[in-house]
Amino acid sequence: MANAAPADPRCVAVADSVAANTTLAQLALAPGPRAMRPPRLGADVAPGASVAVTVLVRPDGTADTTQLEIRGSTDARYAAAVRRLLASTRFAPVRLAGCAVPGRYTFVTTRTRTAGGATDDRRAEVRGGDA
């Protein structure tokens, strides 16, 4: 098995500085995967309401689910499903001065009502922007 190339010390310092001096809300936006399909919303979300999820994206493109904010839902099963989804999703890291640094990714899901009166949140808006 080949060893990974050693990390550029300059980039490690840049990433560490960003992580130490920037809150999750202040981090730059990480591009997200276009094909990601968020889990269905919990029963605590009424039609017309939205749930916003923001997660820290590490410099290696993985999500740090310990740095997760869910606004608009307190459903524990939904939160667990979001954590599983994010743990298996790869993101493009944010770059600063040519170095991968921590970033954030936000997706918003809105519960809608179909023409027949049922609720539908499969038509989720997934984006890397603010919610």
PDB file of C-alpha atoms in Angstrom:
ATOM      1  CA  MET A   1       0.000   0.000   0.000  1.00  0.00           C
ATOM      2  CA  ALA A   2       1.422   3.393  -1.007  1.00  0.00           C
ATOM      3  CA  ASN A   3       1.708   6.158   1.555  1.00  0.00           C
ATOM      4  CA  ALA A   4      -0.129   9.395   0.944  1.00  0.00           C
ATOM      5  CA  ALA A   5       2.017  12.343  -0.007  1.00  0.00           C
ATOM      6  CA  PRO A   6       2.850  14.541   2.972  1.00  0.00           C
ATOM      7  CA  ALA A   7       0.575  17.544   3.345  1.00  0.00           C
ATOM      8  CA  ASP A   8       1.955  20.901   2.263  1.00  0.00           C
ATOM      9  CA  PRO A   9       2.825  22.601   5.589  1.00  0.00           C
ATOM     10  CA  ARG A  10       1.701  25.967   4.199  1.00  0.00           C
ATOM     11  CA  CYS A  11      -1.737  24.553   3.360  1.00  0.00           C
ATOM     12  CA  VAL A  12      -2.013  22.843   6.737  1.00  0.00           C
ATOM     13  CA  ALA A  13      -1.310  26.208   8.396  1.00  0.00           C
ATOM     14  CA  VAL A  14      -3.902  27.993   6.218  1.00  0.00           C
ATOM     15  CA  ALA A  15      -6.570  25.341   6.930  1.00  0.00           C
ATOM     16  CA  ASP A  16      -5.801  25.365  10.665  1.00  0.00           C
ATOM     17  CA  SER A  17      -6.003  29.169  10.765  1.00  0.00           C
ATOM     18  CA  VAL A  18      -9.371  29.195   8.989  1.00  0.00           C
ATOM     19  CA  ALA A  19     -10.701  26.487  11.327  1.00  0.00           C
ATOM     20  CA  ALA A  20      -9.495  28.295  14.455  1.00  0.00           C
ATOM     21  CA  ASN A  21     -10.687  31.789  13.524  1.00  0.00           C
ATOM     22  CA  THR A  22     -13.944  31.300  11.628  1.00  0.00           C
ATOM     23  CA  THR A  23     -17.392  30.230  12.808  1.00  0.00           C
ATOM     24  CA  LEU A  24     -19.497  27.815  10.773  1.00  0.00           C
ATOM     25  CA  ALA A  25     -21.737  30.677   9.597  1.00  0.00           C
ATOM     26  CA  GLN A  26     -18.705  32.668   8.389  1.00  0.00           C
ATOM     27  CA  LEU A  27     -17.095  29.885   6.365  1.00  0.00           C
ATOM     28  CA  ALA A  28     -17.080  30.066   2.583  1.00  0.00           C
ATOM     29  CA  LEU A  29     -19.602  27.920   0.740  1.00  0.00           C
ATOM     30  CA  ALA A  30     -18.487  24.499  -0.436  1.00  0.00           C
ATOM     31  CA  PRO A  31     -19.878  23.274  -3.755  1.00  0.00           C
ATOM     32  CA  GLY A  32     -22.215  20.355  -3.192  1.00  0.00           C
ATOM     33  CA  PRO A  33     -23.049  17.297  -5.220  1.00  0.00           C
ATOM     34  CA  ARG A  34     -25.882  18.000  -7.660  1.00  0.00           C
ATOM     35  CA  ALA A  35     -27.389  14.523  -7.360  1.00  0.00           C
ATOM     36  CA  MET A  36     -27.743  14.498  -3.561  1.00  0.00           C
ATOM     37  CA  ARG A  37     -31.295  13.663  -2.492  1.00  0.00           C
ATOM     38  CA  PRO A  38     -32.092  14.830   1.060  1.00  0.00           C
ATOM     39  CA  PRO A  39     -34.095  12.499   3.329  1.00  0.00           C
ATOM     40  CA  ARG A  40     -37.825  12.951   3.766  1.00  0.00           C
ATOM     41  CA  LEU A  41     -38.767  15.533   6.368  1.00  0.00           C
ATOM     42  CA  GLY A  42     -40.115  14.515   9.754  1.00  0.00           C
ATOM     43  CA  ALA A  43     -43.707  14.753  10.920  1.00  0.00           C
ATOM     44  CA  ASP A  44     -42.941  18.007  12.764  1.00  0.00           C
ATOM     45  CA  VAL A  45     -42.674  19.943   9.464  1.00  0.00           C
ATOM     46  CA  ALA A  46     -45.939  21.461   8.239  1.00  0.00           C
ATOM     47  CA  PRO A  47     -46.804  21.970   4.554  1.00  0.00           C
ATOM     48  CA  GLY A  48     -45.183  25.168   3.320  1.00  0.00           C
ATOM     49  CA  ALA A  49     -42.427  25.025   5.945  1.00  0.00           C
ATOM     50  CA  SER A  50     -38.744  24.592   5.160  1.00  0.00           C
ATOM     51  CA  VAL A  51     -35.874  22.888   6.942  1.00  0.00           C
ATOM     52  CA  ALA A  52     -32.310  24.161   6.476  1.00  0.00           C
ATOM     53  CA  VAL A  53     -29.298  21.964   7.160  1.00  0.00           C
ATOM     54  CA  THR A  54     -25.771  23.384   7.380  1.00  0.00           C
ATOM     55  CA  VAL A  55     -22.687  21.217   7.840  1.00  0.00           C
ATOM     56  CA  LEU A  56     -18.953  21.822   8.103  1.00  0.00           C
ATOM     57  CA  VAL A  57     -17.022  20.501   5.093  1.00  0.00           C
ATOM     58  CA  ARG A  58     -13.458  19.496   5.966  1.00  0.00           C
ATOM     59  CA  PRO A  59     -10.528  20.300   3.675  1.00  0.00           C
ATOM     60  CA  ASP A  60     -10.566  16.664   2.474  1.00  0.00           C
ATOM     61  CA  GLY A  61     -14.160  17.077   1.195  1.00  0.00           C
ATOM     62  CA  THR A  62     -15.872  15.037   3.921  1.00  0.00           C
ATOM     63  CA  ALA A  63     -18.659  16.369   6.124  1.00  0.00           C
ATOM     64  CA  ASP A  64     -18.055  16.825   9.847  1.00  0.00           C
ATOM     65  CA  THR A  65     -21.442  15.780  11.191  1.00  0.00           C
ATOM     66  CA  THR A  66     -20.465  16.930  14.686  1.00  0.00           C
ATOM     67  CA  GLN A  67     -20.640  20.439  13.177  1.00  0.00           C
ATOM     68  CA  LEU A  68     -24.245  20.191  11.978  1.00  0.00           C
ATOM     69  CA  GLU A  69     -27.077  22.720  12.301  1.00  0.00           C
ATOM     70  CA  ILE A  70     -30.673  21.777  11.509  1.00  0.00           C
ATOM     71  CA  ARG A  71     -33.168  24.652  11.536  1.00  0.00           C
ATOM     72  CA  GLY A  72     -36.890  24.008  11.202  1.00  0.00           C
ATOM     73  CA  SER A  73     -37.110  20.457  12.562  1.00  0.00           C
ATOM     74  CA  THR A  74     -36.421  18.701  15.858  1.00  0.00           C
ATOM     75  CA  ASP A  75     -37.227  15.193  14.565  1.00  0.00           C
ATOM     76  CA  ALA A  76     -34.466  12.832  15.773  1.00  0.00           C
ATOM     77  CA  ARG A  77     -35.035  10.313  12.948  1.00  0.00           C
ATOM     78  CA  TYR A  78     -34.663  13.076  10.356  1.00  0.00           C
ATOM     79  CA  ALA A  79     -31.436  14.259  12.034  1.00  0.00           C
ATOM     80  CA  ALA A  80     -30.058  10.690  12.026  1.00  0.00           C
ATOM     81  CA  ALA A  81     -30.936  10.276   8.334  1.00  0.00           C
ATOM     82  CA  VAL A  82     -29.231  13.601   7.527  1.00  0.00           C
ATOM     83  CA  ARG A  83     -26.085  12.497   9.414  1.00  0.00           C
ATOM     84  CA  ARG A  84     -25.984   9.190   7.487  1.00  0.00           C
ATOM     85  CA  LEU A  85     -26.452  10.980   4.154  1.00  0.00           C
ATOM     86  CA  LEU A  86     -23.767  13.567   4.848  1.00  0.00           C
ATOM     87  CA  ALA A  87     -21.299  10.964   6.148  1.00  0.00           C
ATOM     88  CA  SER A  88     -21.512   9.154   2.806  1.00  0.00           C
ATOM     89  CA  THR A  89     -21.367  12.287   0.619  1.00  0.00           C
ATOM     90  CA  ARG A  90     -18.193  13.741  -0.861  1.00  0.00           C
ATOM     91  CA  PHE A  91     -17.940  17.509  -1.348  1.00  0.00           C
ATOM     92  CA  ALA A  92     -15.546  19.673  -3.318  1.00  0.00           C
ATOM     93  CA  PRO A  93     -13.463  21.478  -0.699  1.00  0.00           C
ATOM     94  CA  VAL A  94     -13.266  25.247  -0.492  1.00  0.00           C
ATOM     95  CA  ARG A  95      -9.928  26.629  -1.704  1.00  0.00           C
ATOM     96  CA  LEU A  96      -8.101  29.647  -0.346  1.00  0.00           C
ATOM     97  CA  ALA A  97      -4.720  30.682  -1.761  1.00  0.00           C
ATOM     98  CA  GLY A  98      -4.637  27.331  -3.573  1.00  0.00           C
ATOM     99  CA  CYS A  99      -5.163  25.364  -0.355  1.00  0.00           C
ATOM    100  CA  ALA A 100      -8.147  23.258   0.676  1.00  0.00           C
ATOM    101  CA  VAL A 101      -9.720  24.821   3.793  1.00  0.00           C
ATOM    102  CA  PRO A 102     -12.847  24.184   5.879  1.00  0.00           C
ATOM    103  CA  GLY A 103     -16.100  25.345   4.299  1.00  0.00           C
ATOM    104  CA  ARG A 104     -19.813  24.879   4.783  1.00  0.00           C
ATOM    105  CA  TYR A 105     -22.638  23.389   2.786  1.00  0.00           C
ATOM    106  CA  THR A 106     -26.326  24.222   3.243  1.00  0.00           C
ATOM    107  CA  PHE A 107     -29.356  22.530   1.766  1.00  0.00           C
ATOM    108  CA  VAL A 108     -32.983  23.520   2.159  1.00  0.00           C
ATOM    109  CA  THR A 109     -35.959  21.183   1.864  1.00  0.00           C
ATOM    110  CA  THR A 110     -39.486  22.573   1.626  1.00  0.00           C
ATOM    111  CA  ARG A 111     -42.567  20.492   2.320  1.00  0.00           C
ATOM    112  CA  THR A 112     -45.144  21.154  -0.401  1.00  0.00           C
ATOM    113  CA  ARG A 113     -48.710  20.040  -0.930  1.00  0.00           C
ATOM    114  CA  THR A 114     -49.524  18.188  -4.152  1.00  0.00           C
ATOM    115  CA  ALA A 115     -52.609  18.829  -6.281  1.00  0.00           C
ATOM    116  CA  GLY A 116     -54.264  15.825  -4.616  1.00  0.00           C
ATOM    117  CA  GLY A 117     -53.687  17.279  -1.143  1.00  0.00           C
ATOM    118  CA  ALA A 118     -50.879  14.948  -0.061  1.00  0.00           C
ATOM    119  CA  THR A 119     -47.582  16.355   1.140  1.00  0.00           C
ATOM    120  CA  ASP A 120     -44.446  15.992  -0.934  1.00  0.00           C
ATOM    121  CA  ASP A 121     -40.908  16.960   0.041  1.00  0.00           C
ATOM    122  CA  ARG A 122     -39.108  14.979  -2.588  1.00  0.00           C
ATOM    123  CA  ARG A 123     -38.775  18.127  -4.676  1.00  0.00           C
ATOM    124  CA  ALA A 124     -36.073  19.426  -2.394  1.00  0.00           C
ATOM    125  CA  GLU A 125     -33.962  22.396  -3.268  1.00  0.00           C
ATOM    126  CA  VAL A 126     -30.343  21.469  -2.762  1.00  0.00           C
ATOM    127  CA  ARG A 127     -27.842  24.282  -2.899  1.00  0.00           C
ATOM    128  CA  GLY A 128     -24.578  25.456  -1.498  1.00  0.00           C
ATOM    129  CA  GLY A 129     -25.945  28.870  -0.566  1.00  0.00           C
ATOM    130  CA  ASP A 130     -27.280  30.419   2.579  1.00  0.00           C
ATOM    131  CA  ALA A 131     -30.650  29.403   3.900  1.00  0.00           C
TER     132      ALA A 131
END
